[in-house]
Structure formats: structure tokens, C-alpha cells
Amino acid sequence: CIACAVCKNKGVMSESDRVQLAIMKENLSWDPVIEKYVCKFLYDPSKLVGMKDNSANVLRRSVTLDTKMAKLSQEHRDAFNDAYKIAFERKAFAKASDLPELADLVKLFLAMNYVFNAGSKSTPFRPTYDASFKGVNKFSFNEATNVGPSMDSLARCMLYLRTHIYWSSKDLKKCYWSLRTDLDTQSLCRLWVKVDDEGNPCFGEKKGSFQEYVCRVLTFGLGPASSWVKIALWDACDKTLPHGPARDALERHSYVDDINLGADSVEELRKMKGEVESVLDYCKWESHGWIDSDKALGTAPSTHEIDSFPSIFGFTFRHDLDRCVLSFRINLSPTTRGLHKDEDFNIKDDINEYITLHGISKRQALGLVMGCYDTSGNISSLQSSLRLLYRHVLLAQDNLGWD
């Protein structure tokens, strides 16, 4: 915080960020009853005063979402509703009528949608929450609260891993759900959830009604969420872990819900992993297994099949080559409600032949430009070519429609 004379973050954080960090640390507490960290959000009173009840506005959007869900496959509807079932079971969401302590607080509803990510093995289809939605209000939730300093650096984490002989990484399970929010924030994070008579989520089904629920934990979409996770991790380190390589890695080289460790010997890395596990045990945080860079650490795959290699930061790590490999697909087929009608077009095929046979629209050309995710810059030449292609489309036919 700002009072620390040897703060390692002072070189990369502005003074205003350090002040925000100090204030947020003061508003984080451990609740021994529920065994969770509780974070008290900070709000701009002048923006909260003008907040209007947007329940009707968000309800209309939720009904529209339900209509869209009804047109999706049963598999996708089940995946969407299962996400809410898990949230109910883990007490991340609660029925507003069961929380009388929220009755006199400012009410605000979050808009919902869904995202389809074919590349995700765990949650390819899931709900999302828009805390930047304004609706009838002048300010959104994220505009009214202090989002906190930016403490995660993907470039710094990748460099940290590549400057050590051995590295290990693991994901935290539902880390946002491991932090409870204060009552004011819960009242500002209300949702319209469609449930049947037994209280089970039923979006897209010909039954049920919309009920008012409250999100009691952090969730993706809330601006300060990643800052709160990092601050909670720092607090746990203060109470359980002495200064050393493991603590330095947790404080500086974790990225949202990814914990990254690097060392120059197998023994040192194993010791660091044990120390990290003790911190997670204190927080009561669950996690997935470790992804290791070498077979000597125990979890590296024995085959050279591309699907058997682990993924880190969106890259496939090849143990046999000691390299991070970027592999992706470009899909030019039309989409319906976010889902492609045809199989992915693989970049290894002849893209010129494909475009000659099927043509390419202005929308598809822009999709190509925005669809290549690469934090390393290894495919910058391809990205530049795609941008030139899109520019050519605009210059050649300036009045061209999107499709």
C-alpha cells in the first residue's frame, strides 16, 4: 500500500492507483462464519443518488433473452440453465425475497446475455452480466463504483515464465464466487432469473416465470472484481506466507485466476507449489490441477498429440519443443444467434480458394480482422494482411452493405 517503503509495485503503479489500492485493502475483511473474504465496494455518492429503478427495463431485456434461448438447441439451453443451478447450489445467487435486509437499499438490475466459446472445454456456453448497462440511468454500475488499480500484466507473467527453466501454472475454480460482496453491492447487483415452480432455472423453456434474485458474490462484468481477487490473495500471503519466491510469484505474477510459478530447479518449484497450496487452503479456495512445463514435475503428457498438451494464456504449450504454440481457426460461415452454421474453416486450408468459392462479406472481413487473438505478436503479419483486406473492401465498394 502507499505506506510501504519497499513496495515492488511502486515502479508500475501511479500514485492514484496506490491510493485506490490502500483504500480497497482497508475495506477487505475475512468473515470466519462463512469462511470467505468480504469486500466492501466504494461508490461515488453523487452518481448513486441519481440511480433510478431499472427493473422494468432489464426485465424486458431478460424476456428478449428468453426468446433467443428458446430458439437454441436443447444442449445449449441446458448448459445455460445448469450455470444458474450451480450458482444457486453454491449460494452465489439468492432470492431477493429471502433477504429482508436489502429492502431499504438502492436497487439496480444487471442486464444479462450469453456467450458461446467453442474453444472452452469447461464452459463453452454460459451467461454473462453487463455492469456497464445504463438503461434509464445516466450512469452504469461500473461508472458509479471505484474499479480499482490495474494490477495484472499478461506480458509480465509470460516473461516471468519464460525466464525460468521450469514453470507451473494452475487455475482457481470460481475464484470470484469465493469473495462475498457487501449488502449495498448485493442490492445493486440484482437479476431477473426465469425459474419453474420448483425454483429451477428454465430459460428458453415453455414454463416458469421471472423472479428477482441477488448476486451475492463477485462476478465477471463487475469492474473491480479482478482487483479484489488480487488484494485477497495479498492478504492471505501476509497471514500465511513469508517473503520469498512463492510469495513474490503470487503477488506479482498471478493473472486474474491463473497462478504462475517459475524456478530453476525441480526441487525449488515443488517447494513453491506446496507453499501456494497452503495459501489457498487458508482462503478456502478450490483450484484445478497444476500445468507443468516438464515431465519431471509429474503432469506433462506422454504423447505428442496436439490436443494432449496444456493451454496457458490462450497458447498451447509443447513440452517436446519447449515452445508456446498459437493455433486458431477462422470461421467465415454465417452465424445465427452467435453460433456458426458450418464447421470451422481451418487456417491451414487455402483461404483464397475458400473466398473464391464462397465469397466474403464486409461483416466476415471485419470478423477476420477482430478474430485473431495473439498477445505475443507472432502473427502480426497475418493480422496486418487481414486489416489490409478489410481496408480494400471498404475502398473498393464504399456503399457495400454488411452482408
mmCIF file of C-alpha atoms in Angstrom:
data_model
loop_
_atom_site.group_PDB
_atom_site.id
_atom_site.type_symbol
_atom_site.label_atom_id
_atom_site.label_comp_id
_atom_site.label_asym_id
_atom_site.label_seq_id
_atom_site.Cartn_x
_atom_site.Cartn_y
_atom_site.Cartn_z
ATOM 1 C CA CYS A 1 0.000 0.000 0.000
ATOM 2 C CA ILE A 2 1.094 3.637 -0.059
ATOM 3 C CA ALA A 3 2.666 3.344 3.414
ATOM 4 C CA CYS A 4 5.068 0.580 2.330
ATOM 5 C CA ALA A 5 8.625 1.822 1.833
ATOM 6 C CA VAL A 6 9.709 -1.168 -0.266
ATOM 7 C CA CYS A 7 6.599 -1.727 -2.394
ATOM 8 C CA LYS A 8 7.563 -3.599 -5.552
ATOM 9 C CA ASN A 9 4.578 -2.157 -7.407
ATOM 10 C CA LYS A 10 5.581 1.496 -6.979
ATOM 11 C CA GLY A 11 7.536 1.390 -10.194
ATOM 12 C CA VAL A 12 4.500 0.376 -12.263
ATOM 13 C CA MET A 13 1.586 1.976 -10.389
ATOM 14 C CA SER A 14 0.620 5.633 -10.383
ATOM 15 C CA GLU A 15 0.051 7.485 -7.122
ATOM 16 C CA SER A 16 -3.724 7.488 -7.649
ATOM 17 C CA ASP A 17 -3.651 3.713 -8.185
ATOM 18 C CA ARG A 18 -1.704 3.236 -4.956
ATOM 19 C CA VAL A 19 -4.259 5.334 -3.068
ATOM 20 C CA GLN A 20 -7.110 3.253 -4.513
ATOM 21 C CA LEU A 21 -5.266 0.067 -3.587
ATOM 22 C CA ALA A 22 -4.748 1.211 0.013
ATOM 23 C CA ILE A 23 -8.444 2.111 0.388
ATOM 24 C CA MET A 24 -9.593 -1.208 -1.054
ATOM 25 C CA LYS A 25 -7.278 -3.138 1.292
ATOM 26 C CA GLU A 26 -8.866 -1.329 4.229
ATOM 27 C CA ASN A 27 -12.319 -2.416 3.021
ATOM 28 C CA LEU A 28 -11.496 -6.123 2.703
ATOM 29 C CA SER A 29 -12.211 -8.392 5.680
ATOM 30 C CA TRP A 30 -12.301 -12.100 6.468
ATOM 31 C CA ASP A 31 -15.630 -13.459 7.740
ATOM 32 C CA PRO A 32 -14.937 -16.539 9.923
ATOM 33 C CA VAL A 33 -18.615 -17.559 9.902
ATOM 34 C CA ILE A 34 -18.979 -18.028 6.144
ATOM 35 C CA GLU A 35 -15.193 -18.533 5.706
ATOM 36 C CA LYS A 36 -14.987 -16.038 2.860
ATOM 37 C CA TYR A 37 -13.424 -12.681 2.204
ATOM 38 C CA VAL A 38 -15.970 -9.858 2.179
ATOM 39 C CA CYS A 39 -15.253 -6.840 0.015
ATOM 40 C CA LYS A 40 -16.985 -3.521 0.655
ATOM 41 C CA PHE A 41 -17.297 -1.679 -2.657
ATOM 42 C CA LEU A 42 -16.610 2.046 -2.816
ATOM 43 C CA TYR A 43 -19.132 4.246 -4.639
ATOM 44 C CA ASP A 44 -19.428 7.815 -5.839
ATOM 45 C CA PRO A 45 -22.397 9.127 -3.776
ATOM 46 C CA SER A 46 -23.262 11.755 -6.401
ATOM 47 C CA LYS A 47 -23.758 9.019 -9.003
ATOM 48 C CA LEU A 48 -25.679 6.666 -6.724
ATOM 49 C CA VAL A 49 -28.181 9.361 -5.745
ATOM 50 C CA GLY A 50 -29.418 9.663 -9.310
ATOM 51 C CA MET A 51 -29.918 5.931 -9.813
ATOM 52 C CA LYS A 52 -33.447 5.036 -10.933
ATOM 53 C CA ASP A 53 -35.210 1.707 -10.614
ATOM 54 C CA ASN A 54 -34.321 -0.036 -13.906
ATOM 55 C CA SER A 55 -36.149 -3.277 -13.097
ATOM 56 C CA ALA A 56 -38.733 -2.920 -15.885
ATOM 57 C CA ASN A 57 -36.071 -2.000 -18.423
ATOM 58 C CA VAL A 58 -33.886 -5.021 -17.581
ATOM 59 C CA LEU A 59 -36.907 -7.333 -17.358
ATOM 60 C CA ARG A 60 -37.759 -6.552 -20.987
ATOM 61 C CA ARG A 61 -34.190 -7.441 -21.961
ATOM 62 C CA SER A 62 -34.445 -10.674 -19.964
ATOM 63 C CA VAL A 63 -37.671 -11.629 -21.769
ATOM 64 C CA THR A 64 -35.922 -10.974 -25.091
ATOM 65 C CA LEU A 65 -33.038 -13.166 -23.917
ATOM 66 C CA ASP A 66 -35.500 -15.925 -23.030
ATOM 67 C CA THR A 67 -36.984 -15.722 -26.540
ATOM 68 C CA LYS A 68 -33.498 -16.058 -28.056
ATOM 69 C CA MET A 69 -32.733 -19.011 -25.783
ATOM 70 C CA ALA A 70 -35.896 -20.803 -26.927
ATOM 71 C CA LYS A 71 -34.500 -20.870 -30.474
ATOM 72 C CA LEU A 72 -31.244 -22.535 -29.428
ATOM 73 C CA SER A 73 -30.676 -26.271 -29.149
ATOM 74 C CA GLN A 74 -31.676 -28.172 -26.014
ATOM 75 C CA GLU A 75 -28.000 -28.789 -25.318
ATOM 76 C CA HIS A 76 -27.243 -25.081 -25.160
ATOM 77 C CA ARG A 77 -30.340 -24.286 -23.099
ATOM 78 C CA ASP A 78 -29.360 -26.975 -20.592
ATOM 79 C CA ALA A 79 -25.800 -25.615 -20.392
ATOM 80 C CA PHE A 80 -27.132 -22.094 -19.746
ATOM 81 C CA ASN A 81 -29.574 -23.222 -17.054
ATOM 82 C CA ASP A 82 -27.004 -25.526 -15.448
ATOM 83 C CA ALA A 83 -24.782 -22.480 -14.878
ATOM 84 C CA TYR A 84 -27.568 -20.950 -12.773
ATOM 85 C CA LYS A 85 -28.174 -24.229 -10.936
ATOM 86 C CA ILE A 86 -24.544 -24.281 -9.854
ATOM 87 C CA ALA A 87 -24.804 -20.635 -8.759
ATOM 88 C CA PHE A 88 -27.860 -21.490 -6.632
ATOM 89 C CA GLU A 89 -26.158 -24.533 -5.096
ATOM 90 C CA ARG A 90 -23.009 -22.558 -4.213
ATOM 91 C CA LYS A 91 -25.139 -19.719 -2.788
ATOM 92 C CA ALA A 92 -23.717 -17.225 -5.248
ATOM 93 C CA PHE A 93 -27.286 -16.123 -6.051
ATOM 94 C CA ALA A 94 -30.146 -15.777 -3.590
ATOM 95 C CA LYS A 95 -33.803 -14.916 -3.942
ATOM 96 C CA ALA A 96 -34.346 -11.242 -3.119
ATOM 97 C CA SER A 97 -37.443 -12.017 -1.039
ATOM 98 C CA ASP A 98 -35.259 -14.123 1.279
ATOM 99 C CA LEU A 99 -33.048 -11.118 2.112
ATOM 100 C CA PRO A 100 -35.191 -8.558 4.002
ATOM 101 C CA GLU A 101 -32.036 -6.637 4.980
ATOM 102 C CA LEU A 102 -31.846 -5.354 1.378
ATOM 103 C CA ALA A 103 -35.353 -3.871 1.365
ATOM 104 C CA ASP A 104 -34.386 -0.219 2.039
ATOM 105 C CA LEU A 105 -31.228 -0.132 -0.092
ATOM 106 C CA VAL A 106 -30.776 1.319 -3.586
ATOM 107 C CA LYS A 107 -31.878 -1.232 -6.193
ATOM 108 C CA LEU A 108 -30.182 -1.808 -9.542
ATOM 109 C CA PHE A 109 -30.520 -4.675 -12.001
ATOM 110 C CA LEU A 110 -27.764 -6.065 -14.215
ATOM 111 C CA ALA A 111 -28.537 -6.885 -17.839
ATOM 112 C CA MET A 112 -27.788 -10.444 -18.963
ATOM 113 C CA ASN A 113 -26.753 -12.158 -22.162
ATOM 114 C CA TYR A 114 -24.889 -15.300 -23.166
ATOM 115 C CA VAL A 115 -21.553 -16.077 -24.753
ATOM 116 C CA PHE A 116 -20.602 -19.068 -26.875
ATOM 117 C CA ASN A 117 -16.938 -20.053 -26.866
ATOM 118 C CA ALA A 118 -16.270 -23.220 -28.835
ATOM 119 C CA GLY A 119 -12.645 -23.249 -27.680
ATOM 120 C CA SER A 120 -13.547 -23.581 -23.989
ATOM 121 C CA LYS A 121 -13.511 -27.111 -22.590
ATOM 122 C CA SER A 122 -15.196 -26.255 -19.270
ATOM 123 C CA THR A 123 -17.835 -23.609 -20.104
ATOM 124 C CA PRO A 124 -18.395 -23.336 -23.872
ATOM 125 C CA PHE A 125 -21.822 -21.749 -23.330
ATOM 126 C CA ARG A 126 -22.523 -19.542 -20.333
ATOM 127 C CA PRO A 127 -24.426 -16.463 -19.131
ATOM 128 C CA THR A 128 -22.760 -13.055 -18.896
ATOM 129 C CA TYR A 129 -23.652 -9.954 -16.886
ATOM 130 C CA ASP A 130 -23.338 -6.388 -18.111
ATOM 131 C CA ALA A 131 -22.455 -3.994 -15.280
ATOM 132 C CA SER A 132 -21.834 -1.254 -17.868
ATOM 133 C CA PHE A 133 -25.506 -1.223 -18.902
ATOM 134 C CA LYS A 134 -27.131 2.175 -18.280
ATOM 135 C CA GLY A 135 -30.706 1.786 -19.478
ATOM 136 C CA VAL A 136 -32.809 4.514 -17.860
ATOM 137 C CA ASN A 137 -29.858 5.725 -15.749
ATOM 138 C CA LYS A 138 -27.227 8.314 -16.556
ATOM 139 C CA PHE A 139 -24.506 6.144 -15.016
ATOM 140 C CA SER A 140 -23.883 2.406 -15.042
ATOM 141 C CA PHE A 141 -22.836 0.284 -12.064
ATOM 142 C CA ASN A 142 -19.199 0.308 -13.161
ATOM 143 C CA GLU A 143 -19.250 4.090 -13.554
ATOM 144 C CA ALA A 144 -20.615 4.560 -10.043
ATOM 145 C CA THR A 145 -18.038 2.392 -8.290
ATOM 146 C CA ASN A 146 -14.280 2.538 -7.859
ATOM 147 C CA VAL A 147 -12.902 -0.087 -10.251
ATOM 148 C CA GLY A 148 -9.522 -0.114 -8.542
ATOM 149 C CA PRO A 149 -5.999 -0.146 -9.962
ATOM 150 C CA SER A 150 -4.875 -2.373 -12.801
ATOM 151 C CA MET A 151 -2.550 -4.940 -11.219
ATOM 152 C CA ASP A 152 -2.451 -7.721 -13.814
ATOM 153 C CA SER A 153 0.036 -7.737 -16.679
ATOM 154 C CA LEU A 154 -0.126 -10.581 -19.182
ATOM 155 C CA ALA A 155 3.200 -9.578 -20.732
ATOM 156 C CA ARG A 156 4.917 -9.578 -17.318
ATOM 157 C CA CYS A 157 3.503 -13.027 -16.484
ATOM 158 C CA MET A 158 4.592 -14.526 -19.808
ATOM 159 C CA LEU A 159 8.077 -13.056 -19.461
ATOM 160 C CA TYR A 160 8.316 -14.402 -15.896
ATOM 161 C CA LEU A 161 7.556 -17.956 -17.042
ATOM 162 C CA ARG A 162 9.956 -17.826 -19.969
ATOM 163 C CA THR A 163 12.875 -16.583 -17.845
ATOM 164 C CA HIS A 164 12.902 -19.748 -15.718
ATOM 165 C CA ILE A 165 13.935 -23.281 -16.649
ATOM 166 C CA TYR A 166 10.795 -24.811 -15.095
ATOM 167 C CA TRP A 167 7.345 -23.375 -14.563
ATOM 168 C CA SER A 168 3.928 -24.438 -13.300
ATOM 169 C CA SER A 169 0.512 -22.815 -13.590
ATOM 170 C CA LYS A 170 -2.958 -23.528 -12.234
ATOM 171 C CA ASP A 171 -6.447 -22.021 -12.455
ATOM 172 C CA LEU A 172 -8.569 -21.147 -9.461
ATOM 173 C CA LYS A 173 -12.082 -22.607 -9.528
ATOM 174 C CA LYS A 174 -14.825 -19.983 -9.458
ATOM 175 C CA CYS A 175 -12.466 -17.566 -7.695
ATOM 176 C CA TYR A 176 -14.944 -14.678 -7.984
ATOM 177 C CA TRP A 177 -17.546 -16.713 -6.135
ATOM 178 C CA SER A 178 -15.077 -17.134 -3.271
ATOM 179 C CA LEU A 179 -15.470 -13.456 -2.335
ATOM 180 C CA ARG A 180 -18.718 -12.175 -0.817
ATOM 181 C CA THR A 181 -19.841 -8.609 -1.546
ATOM 182 C CA ASP A 182 -21.320 -6.139 0.949
ATOM 183 C CA LEU A 183 -25.088 -5.584 1.252
ATOM 184 C CA ASP A 184 -25.098 -2.330 -0.739
ATOM 185 C CA THR A 185 -23.398 -4.060 -3.660
ATOM 186 C CA GLN A 186 -25.720 -7.052 -3.471
ATOM 187 C CA SER A 187 -28.699 -4.705 -3.763
ATOM 188 C CA LEU A 188 -27.078 -3.099 -6.826
ATOM 189 C CA CYS A 189 -26.456 -6.490 -8.472
ATOM 190 C CA ARG A 190 -29.970 -7.856 -8.909
ATOM 191 C CA LEU A 191 -31.002 -10.212 -11.701
ATOM 192 C CA TRP A 192 -34.201 -11.415 -13.334
ATOM 193 C CA VAL A 193 -33.947 -15.216 -13.431
ATOM 194 C CA LYS A 194 -36.594 -17.418 -15.020
ATOM 195 C CA VAL A 195 -37.424 -20.339 -12.715
ATOM 196 C CA ASP A 196 -40.108 -23.039 -12.617
ATOM 197 C CA ASP A 197 -42.413 -23.887 -9.705
ATOM 198 C CA GLU A 198 -39.638 -25.856 -8.008
ATOM 199 C CA GLY A 199 -37.160 -22.991 -8.254
ATOM 200 C CA ASN A 200 -35.066 -24.492 -11.049
ATOM 201 C CA PRO A 201 -33.758 -22.205 -13.828
ATOM 202 C CA CYS A 202 -35.700 -22.691 -17.064
ATOM 203 C CA PHE A 203 -34.567 -20.107 -19.634
ATOM 204 C CA GLY A 204 -35.831 -20.946 -23.110
ATOM 205 C CA GLU A 205 -38.468 -23.390 -21.849
ATOM 206 C CA LYS A 206 -42.263 -23.061 -22.137
ATOM 207 C CA LYS A 207 -42.762 -22.789 -18.389
ATOM 208 C CA GLY A 208 -41.716 -20.733 -15.397
ATOM 209 C CA SER A 209 -41.742 -17.044 -14.522
ATOM 210 C CA PHE A 210 -39.150 -14.363 -13.867
ATOM 211 C CA GLN A 211 -38.149 -13.920 -10.236
ATOM 212 C CA GLU A 212 -35.916 -11.314 -8.605
ATOM 213 C CA TYR A 213 -32.545 -12.667 -7.481
ATOM 214 C CA VAL A 214 -29.478 -11.087 -5.938
ATOM 215 C CA CYS A 215 -25.869 -11.775 -6.842
ATOM 216 C CA ARG A 216 -24.042 -12.078 -3.503
ATOM 217 C CA VAL A 217 -20.518 -12.605 -4.846
ATOM 218 C CA LEU A 218 -18.131 -11.124 -7.364
ATOM 219 C CA THR A 219 -18.784 -11.939 -10.990
ATOM 220 C CA PHE A 220 -17.293 -11.238 -14.400
ATOM 221 C CA GLY A 221 -18.510 -7.868 -15.607
ATOM 222 C CA LEU A 222 -18.026 -6.058 -12.298
ATOM 223 C CA GLY A 223 -15.173 -3.614 -12.859
ATOM 224 C CA PRO A 224 -13.313 -4.070 -9.526
ATOM 225 C CA ALA A 225 -13.606 -7.908 -9.484
ATOM 226 C CA SER A 226 -10.043 -8.772 -10.559
ATOM 227 C CA SER A 227 -8.578 -6.141 -8.188
ATOM 228 C CA TRP A 228 -10.463 -7.647 -5.237
ATOM 229 C CA VAL A 229 -9.142 -11.137 -6.071
ATOM 230 C CA LYS A 230 -5.546 -9.881 -6.145
ATOM 231 C CA ILE A 231 -5.973 -7.940 -2.883
ATOM 232 C CA ALA A 232 -7.464 -11.001 -1.153
ATOM 233 C CA LEU A 233 -4.527 -13.067 -2.376
ATOM 234 C CA TRP A 234 -2.112 -10.488 -0.970
ATOM 235 C CA ASP A 235 -3.904 -10.518 2.383
ATOM 236 C CA ALA A 236 -3.684 -14.315 2.564
ATOM 237 C CA CYS A 237 0.043 -14.105 1.779
ATOM 238 C CA ASP A 238 0.510 -11.590 4.614
ATOM 239 C CA LYS A 239 -1.042 -14.043 7.068
ATOM 240 C CA THR A 240 0.381 -17.364 5.902
ATOM 241 C CA LEU A 241 3.485 -16.978 3.753
ATOM 242 C CA PRO A 242 6.902 -15.412 4.497
ATOM 243 C CA HIS A 243 8.653 -13.318 1.868
ATOM 244 C CA GLY A 244 10.297 -15.463 -0.802
ATOM 245 C CA PRO A 245 9.958 -16.698 -4.409
ATOM 246 C CA ALA A 246 6.479 -18.216 -3.912
ATOM 247 C CA ARG A 247 5.041 -15.073 -2.347
ATOM 248 C CA ASP A 248 6.645 -12.863 -4.981
ATOM 249 C CA ALA A 249 5.084 -15.037 -7.711
ATOM 250 C CA LEU A 250 1.626 -14.864 -6.114
ATOM 251 C CA GLU A 251 1.754 -11.109 -5.605
ATOM 252 C CA ARG A 252 3.274 -10.077 -8.930
ATOM 253 C CA HIS A 253 2.838 -12.881 -11.441
ATOM 254 C CA SER A 254 -0.682 -14.204 -10.910
ATOM 255 C CA TYR A 255 -3.113 -13.179 -13.653
ATOM 256 C CA VAL A 256 -6.777 -12.922 -12.573
ATOM 257 C CA ASP A 257 -7.487 -16.597 -11.714
ATOM 258 C CA ASP A 258 -4.175 -18.005 -13.041
ATOM 259 C CA ILE A 259 -1.395 -18.687 -10.534
ATOM 260 C CA ASN A 260 2.052 -18.904 -12.143
ATOM 261 C CA LEU A 261 5.294 -20.159 -10.611
ATOM 262 C CA GLY A 262 8.787 -20.247 -12.104
ATOM 263 C CA ALA A 263 12.050 -21.752 -10.797
ATOM 264 C CA ASP A 264 15.415 -23.001 -11.993
ATOM 265 C CA SER A 265 15.219 -26.400 -10.296
ATOM 266 C CA VAL A 266 12.521 -29.045 -9.872
ATOM 267 C CA GLU A 267 13.019 -29.115 -6.091
ATOM 268 C CA GLU A 268 12.566 -25.367 -5.735
ATOM 269 C CA LEU A 269 9.415 -25.374 -7.836
ATOM 270 C CA ARG A 270 7.907 -28.238 -5.848
ATOM 271 C CA LYS A 271 8.554 -26.305 -2.636
ATOM 272 C CA MET A 272 6.872 -23.218 -4.101
ATOM 273 C CA LYS A 273 3.834 -25.265 -5.126
ATOM 274 C CA GLY A 274 3.473 -26.571 -1.565
ATOM 275 C CA GLU A 275 3.607 -23.027 -0.168
ATOM 276 C CA VAL A 276 0.971 -21.850 -2.643
ATOM 277 C CA GLU A 277 -1.328 -24.721 -1.645
ATOM 278 C CA SER A 278 -1.103 -23.563 1.998
ATOM 279 C CA VAL A 279 -2.241 -20.067 0.971
ATOM 280 C CA LEU A 280 -5.196 -21.477 -0.996
ATOM 281 C CA ASP A 281 -6.146 -23.691 1.954
ATOM 282 C CA TYR A 282 -6.282 -20.607 4.180
ATOM 283 C CA CYS A 283 -8.576 -18.820 1.699
ATOM 284 C CA LYS A 284 -10.728 -21.947 1.265
ATOM 285 C CA TRP A 285 -10.240 -21.530 -2.486
ATOM 286 C CA GLU A 286 -10.572 -24.516 -4.795
ATOM 287 C CA SER A 287 -8.349 -24.950 -7.826
ATOM 288 C CA HIS A 288 -7.700 -27.127 -10.852
ATOM 289 C CA GLY A 289 -4.585 -29.275 -11.176
ATOM 290 C CA TRP A 290 -1.145 -27.904 -11.976
ATOM 291 C CA ILE A 291 0.015 -27.442 -15.575
ATOM 292 C CA ASP A 292 3.750 -28.197 -15.649
ATOM 293 C CA SER A 293 6.420 -27.394 -18.199
ATOM 294 C CA ASP A 294 8.406 -30.587 -17.711
ATOM 295 C CA LYS A 295 7.656 -34.290 -17.195
ATOM 296 C CA ALA A 296 9.917 -34.261 -14.132
ATOM 297 C CA LEU A 297 7.204 -32.267 -12.360
ATOM 298 C CA GLY A 298 4.679 -35.029 -12.839
ATOM 299 C CA THR A 299 1.801 -33.860 -15.052
ATOM 300 C CA ALA A 300 3.260 -33.391 -18.534
ATOM 301 C CA PRO A 301 1.580 -35.526 -21.264
ATOM 302 C CA SER A 302 3.354 -38.565 -22.621
ATOM 303 C CA THR A 303 2.080 -38.215 -26.202
ATOM 304 C CA HIS A 304 2.777 -35.588 -28.842
ATOM 305 C CA GLU A 305 -0.852 -35.208 -29.935
ATOM 306 C CA ILE A 306 -1.689 -31.506 -30.058
ATOM 307 C CA ASP A 307 -4.916 -31.959 -28.044
ATOM 308 C CA SER A 308 -2.993 -33.557 -25.177
ATOM 309 C CA PHE A 309 -0.821 -30.525 -24.479
ATOM 310 C CA PRO A 310 -1.884 -27.988 -21.832
ATOM 311 C CA SER A 311 -3.057 -24.473 -22.566
ATOM 312 C CA ILE A 312 -1.727 -21.371 -20.832
ATOM 313 C CA PHE A 313 -2.719 -17.745 -21.557
ATOM 314 C CA GLY A 314 -4.523 -18.920 -24.715
ATOM 315 C CA PHE A 315 -1.449 -20.743 -26.041
ATOM 316 C CA THR A 316 -0.743 -24.453 -26.375
ATOM 317 C CA PHE A 317 2.496 -25.372 -24.608
ATOM 318 C CA ARG A 318 4.558 -28.026 -26.424
ATOM 319 C CA HIS A 319 6.737 -29.846 -23.901
ATOM 320 C CA ASP A 320 8.616 -31.626 -26.660
ATOM 321 C CA LEU A 321 9.590 -28.307 -28.280
ATOM 322 C CA ASP A 322 9.687 -26.141 -25.126
ATOM 323 C CA ARG A 323 7.600 -23.602 -27.034
ATOM 324 C CA CYS A 324 4.238 -21.893 -26.756
ATOM 325 C CA VAL A 325 2.291 -22.573 -29.959
ATOM 326 C CA LEU A 326 -0.556 -20.426 -31.226
ATOM 327 C CA SER A 327 -3.246 -22.345 -33.110
ATOM 328 C CA PHE A 328 -6.587 -20.903 -34.122
ATOM 329 C CA ARG A 329 -9.356 -21.230 -36.676
ATOM 330 C CA ILE A 330 -11.114 -18.713 -38.872
ATOM 331 C CA ASN A 331 -14.811 -19.273 -39.495
ATOM 332 C CA LEU A 332 -16.392 -17.489 -42.442
ATOM 333 C CA SER A 333 -19.742 -19.262 -42.221
ATOM 334 C CA PRO A 334 -22.833 -17.194 -41.305
ATOM 335 C CA THR A 335 -23.882 -17.078 -37.651
ATOM 336 C CA THR A 336 -27.302 -17.449 -36.083
ATOM 337 C CA ARG A 337 -27.561 -16.115 -32.520
ATOM 338 C CA GLY A 338 -23.788 -16.314 -32.186
ATOM 339 C CA LEU A 339 -23.415 -19.907 -33.410
ATOM 340 C CA HIS A 340 -21.778 -20.737 -36.749
ATOM 341 C CA LYS A 341 -23.863 -22.786 -39.170
ATOM 342 C CA ASP A 342 -20.927 -24.694 -40.634
ATOM 343 C CA GLU A 343 -17.772 -26.279 -39.300
ATOM 344 C CA ASP A 344 -14.792 -24.023 -38.699
ATOM 345 C CA PHE A 345 -12.700 -23.085 -41.691
ATOM 346 C CA ASN A 346 -9.160 -24.054 -40.746
ATOM 347 C CA ILE A 347 -6.389 -21.569 -41.424
ATOM 348 C CA LYS A 348 -4.267 -24.432 -42.829
ATOM 349 C CA ASP A 349 -6.597 -24.652 -45.811
ATOM 350 C CA ASP A 350 -6.340 -22.320 -48.823
ATOM 351 C CA ILE A 351 -8.133 -19.148 -47.752
ATOM 352 C CA ASN A 352 -8.024 -17.695 -51.289
ATOM 353 C CA GLU A 353 -9.752 -20.756 -52.716
ATOM 354 C CA TYR A 354 -12.388 -20.608 -49.978
ATOM 355 C CA ILE A 355 -13.158 -16.946 -50.638
ATOM 356 C CA THR A 356 -13.252 -17.562 -54.412
ATOM 357 C CA LEU A 357 -15.840 -20.321 -53.935
ATOM 358 C CA HIS A 358 -17.986 -18.744 -51.226
ATOM 359 C CA GLY A 359 -17.274 -15.034 -51.415
ATOM 360 C CA ILE A 360 -16.676 -12.808 -48.405
ATOM 361 C CA SER A 361 -18.907 -10.121 -46.923
ATOM 362 C CA LYS A 362 -17.974 -6.889 -45.221
ATOM 363 C CA ARG A 363 -19.082 -8.389 -41.906
ATOM 364 C CA GLN A 364 -16.951 -11.503 -42.445
ATOM 365 C CA ALA A 365 -13.923 -9.415 -43.391
ATOM 366 C CA LEU A 366 -14.224 -7.415 -40.171
ATOM 367 C CA GLY A 367 -14.706 -10.663 -38.255
ATOM 368 C CA LEU A 368 -11.416 -11.928 -39.656
ATOM 369 C CA VAL A 369 -9.617 -8.783 -38.514
ATOM 370 C CA MET A 370 -11.018 -8.945 -34.977
ATOM 371 C CA GLY A 371 -10.947 -12.737 -34.626
ATOM 372 C CA CYS A 372 -7.203 -13.361 -34.333
ATOM 373 C CA TYR A 373 -6.214 -13.191 -30.673
ATOM 374 C CA ASP A 374 -2.468 -13.124 -30.115
ATOM 375 C CA THR A 375 -0.748 -11.410 -27.184
ATOM 376 C CA SER A 376 2.755 -12.292 -28.367
ATOM 377 C CA GLY A 377 2.770 -10.540 -31.755
ATOM 378 C CA ASN A 378 3.820 -13.739 -33.536
ATOM 379 C CA ILE A 379 1.074 -13.415 -36.143
ATOM 380 C CA SER A 380 1.248 -9.643 -36.571
ATOM 381 C CA SER A 381 1.999 -10.117 -40.292
ATOM 382 C CA LEU A 382 -1.232 -12.094 -40.727
ATOM 383 C CA GLN A 383 -3.190 -9.520 -38.729
ATOM 384 C CA SER A 384 -1.764 -6.722 -40.928
ATOM 385 C CA SER A 385 -2.742 -8.616 -44.079
ATOM 386 C CA LEU A 386 -6.292 -9.050 -42.784
ATOM 387 C CA ARG A 387 -6.551 -5.348 -41.958
ATOM 388 C CA LEU A 388 -5.393 -4.505 -45.498
ATOM 389 C CA LEU A 389 -8.003 -6.921 -46.865
ATOM 390 C CA TYR A 390 -10.741 -5.178 -44.901
ATOM 391 C CA ARG A 391 -9.465 -1.752 -45.987
ATOM 392 C CA HIS A 392 -9.542 -2.944 -49.610
ATOM 393 C CA VAL A 393 -13.185 -3.996 -49.193
ATOM 394 C CA LEU A 394 -14.110 -0.531 -47.891
ATOM 395 C CA LEU A 395 -12.208 1.331 -50.612
ATOM 396 C CA ALA A 396 -13.425 -0.858 -53.467
ATOM 397 C CA GLN A 397 -17.118 -0.645 -52.525
ATOM 398 C CA ASP A 398 -17.727 2.176 -50.060
ATOM 399 C CA ASN A 399 -21.506 1.713 -50.108
ATOM 400 C CA LEU A 400 -21.363 -2.038 -49.549
ATOM 401 C CA GLY A 401 -23.883 -3.478 -47.039
ATOM 402 C CA TRP A 402 -22.702 -5.556 -44.134
ATOM 403 C CA ASP A 403 -23.865 -8.877 -45.571
#
